[in-house]
Amino acid sequence: MAKLTIDGIEVEVPNGSTVIQACEAAGVEIPRFCYHERLSIAGNCRMCLVEIEKMPPKPVASCGQPVADGMVVHTDSEMVRKGRRGVMEFLLINHPLDCPICDQGGECDLQDEAVAYGRDHSRYEDGKRSVAQPDWGPLVKTTMTRCIHCTRCIRFTTEVAGVAELGATQRGEETKVGTYVQKALTSELSGNIIDLCPVGALTSKPYAFTARPWELRKTDSIDVLDALGSNIRIDARGAEVLRILPRINDDVNEEWLGDKSRFSVDGLKRRRLDRPWIRENGKLRPASWEEAFAAIAAKVKATSPAKMGALAGDLADVESMLALKGFFAGLGSKNIDCRIDGSNFDTSKRAFYLFNTTVAGIEDADALLIIGSNPRHEAPVLNARIRKRWLAGGFKIGMIGNVADLTYKFDHLGEGPEAIQALLNGSHAFADVLKNAARPMVILGAGALAGPEGGGVHAAAWKLAAQFNMLTPEWHGFNLLHHAASRVGALDLGFLPVEGALDAKAMLSGAADVLWLLGADAEAVRGIPANTFVIYQGHHGDAGAARADVILPGAAYTEKDGTYVNTEGRVQQGYAAVKPPGDAREDWRILRAISAYLGHALPYDNLEQLRDYLKAEYSVFGEEFRRFAGTDAAGPAGASATGSTIFRPLLPNYYQTDVISRSSPTMAACVAAHYPALAEAAE
Amino acid sequence: MSSTHANPTSFAFTEANMKLVEKAIKKYPEGRQMSAVKSLLDLAQRQMGAQTGSIWLPRAAMDKVAEILGVAPMRVYEVATFYTMFNLQPVGKYHLQVCTTTPCWLRGSDDIVRACKAASGVKNFGETSEDGVFTLKEVECLGACVNAPILQVNDDYYEDMDAARVEALLNDLRAGKPLPPAGSLGGRQSSAPASGQTSLVSAPGSAE
């Protein structure tokens, strides 16, 4: 530890810190453009100048200056102010004064710092530099004339996102940040460079000229477009959600957000269900809530409970699934299931279906085996964490499944369960890597569990974990990477058929006469036989609504207070940013209303009571999040899979995976840019 | 640009150059192959010169270098665009590089530029003469200020230039004569005083 005095404030920081970090620790804000705590140090903007006593009598860039014991730092001396004013004047020489038409206005670091250190007029008389606007694809809008060459975007794409597509070409005044060759950025994390850009050079293309930051109402929430549960901030104006930004949570998403989660927001305004619908003579017609409830009641009363079933979709919140489960219990039916993808594996213990290592825990691991997953598509922010660990060195990665560019190097061990067997019996060299690792981890993808052999793959992966030292009192290396945001919450609720009840597969193939779909929109619902009466409760007109006999309009994740459990088992709560459109209602309220209509009223009248009930019935929702210890090595039931079925990728593409992203024109543009063959087939 | 300098879609080092490539890479420790990037780009550029008569670096060559070094192409583009020694556009047979930095400018580099333009037929910096013989570029200090002004032709420095010497040199080159020996065209030996020796004029030890 080193002791420093910053503007008279004494702080102690670890050796190897930089002066700017020490200043942060002392609560002194240092202006900066190029420095970012999650990126490498560039030291090229020179805005963070400070004065340090007993150093050469000149200002020092605090971002690159290591601390030393006894340093005395002044951050607001005459020398510092003069230095920063000079830096600011140089930065503004070539920066256009187009703030009134710049989307960064109001949240621009340069604008803010210019207030503190800028002159009231320019002394510069020559022509300003102007640069062409390259096309970086459908998400990032470029106005490179505004670029101050901080290189944050270059460092982010190279270091964090792992696609070295951006660079600084030419030199001196000619320096250009760009791709050099015309191309769309191929990273799933490209939106983050918009947040990182300290000026208006990189702004959001879909959000261009939409709103000023001070017009927006900001609501904290949780992302549901993958199972990571990234922490987000929803910015809304009036009844409209305008943009979604990441919130910092070092345990989950650090401060990054995947492009799908960030840019699908325009899908929230399209193809929305804003009133109930009833199918009459094969055609859907608008109806009132009363009519819709009456139609459901007539059908439900005429059907035996054993022939009624409910399926929870991928975006459902815990509250609505709890209400749905309670509602069906009231009707006397045990036919409930959340595994619409057809996966079938032992979920009797929580550790069997969680990402037990935790996302932050990846950084403590020293070997990784990925089975049947493409984390880059299934959870891009988690993939960035794997890459971060890989970059730190001493981290061997093995992969069983489809070869893809994951932004880090890995050994490809095989394509199906027989590769797991090869590790178990030690016939593959990677077994030694796992054996010699102190804290190895395995990530089992949802794709590997979806097939008929899923249970066997699950058992084999657990066996592998037990055999290779992944289950110790200090370490739990068995991880399931879900893709559906609702899945862990549903499993925690026991949203599963009990022994003898109908499962998802049976319900979808006609075993249920009345089928309640809570936002269940998988391709499989299109094949539900005609004699099944389908009630679709959800927010978008997609596969489920197209097949439905009665549609009940629900709320999207931005429109309801919802609890979600991420793939680690972390219980997180989002808040409603706007109201659901038209006659749509929060989903648990709909279920509460119909339960009363049918005479089996659920035992809660408001959200608070519902949550109290939830915590009382299911203790995990009331507990602090904690990491599991791998003390219980008893594995899931069933024999290990040994077959040679190839693990298929879970997602055909990253950008369109659920009703919201499928409704988003921005995501469609991304598919057109990155998967031209898919986009053509869709037309 | 004439069709002989069309942008190639692929590039491969010759066998002889490949040996030099390997030698260049071996100079650096394992994992630091990127350090050889400038050597490789130079080799590629020279090979282009030998093969097409124009010493330049097409994108295919930069991509090839990136492939050999196992780095992202962008990292190679950054290096190649930073240095004026790498020509990213085809150039004429003789690449005229006039230094216009202060010492050369004080010694009359404006005349050299004018003479180059007149003798080569090139109108502006960065352009190539219609016959494809000359490309004219303005460069920063070539580090030979003591013999200013300097005109660099391909790899060679021609020093103590004036308008007449430029005209004579360029006319000879256009006529197909080989490049004269590099160095001062004013007749002095390396950087010795232009007006003749001013010190050490007597034998050591003799009274001055």
Tab-separated table of N, CA and C in Angstrom, chain A residues 15 105 504 649:
chain	number	residue	atom	x	y	z
A	15	ASN	N	-0.179	-0.648	-4.066
A	15	ASN	CA	0.949	-0.384	-4.963
A	15	ASN	C	0.564	-0.794	-6.370
A	105	GLY	N	-24.971	15.766	-27.114
A	105	GLY	CA	-25.219	16.970	-26.344
A	105	GLY	C	-25.967	16.666	-25.051
A	504	ALA	N	-44.140	-30.500	-21.492
A	504	ALA	CA	-44.292	-29.548	-22.599
A	504	ALA	C	-44.513	-30.272	-23.926
A	649	PRO	N	-25.912	-25.736	-32.643
A	649	PRO	CA	-25.952	-24.413	-32.009
A	649	PRO	C	-27.378	-24.086	-31.585
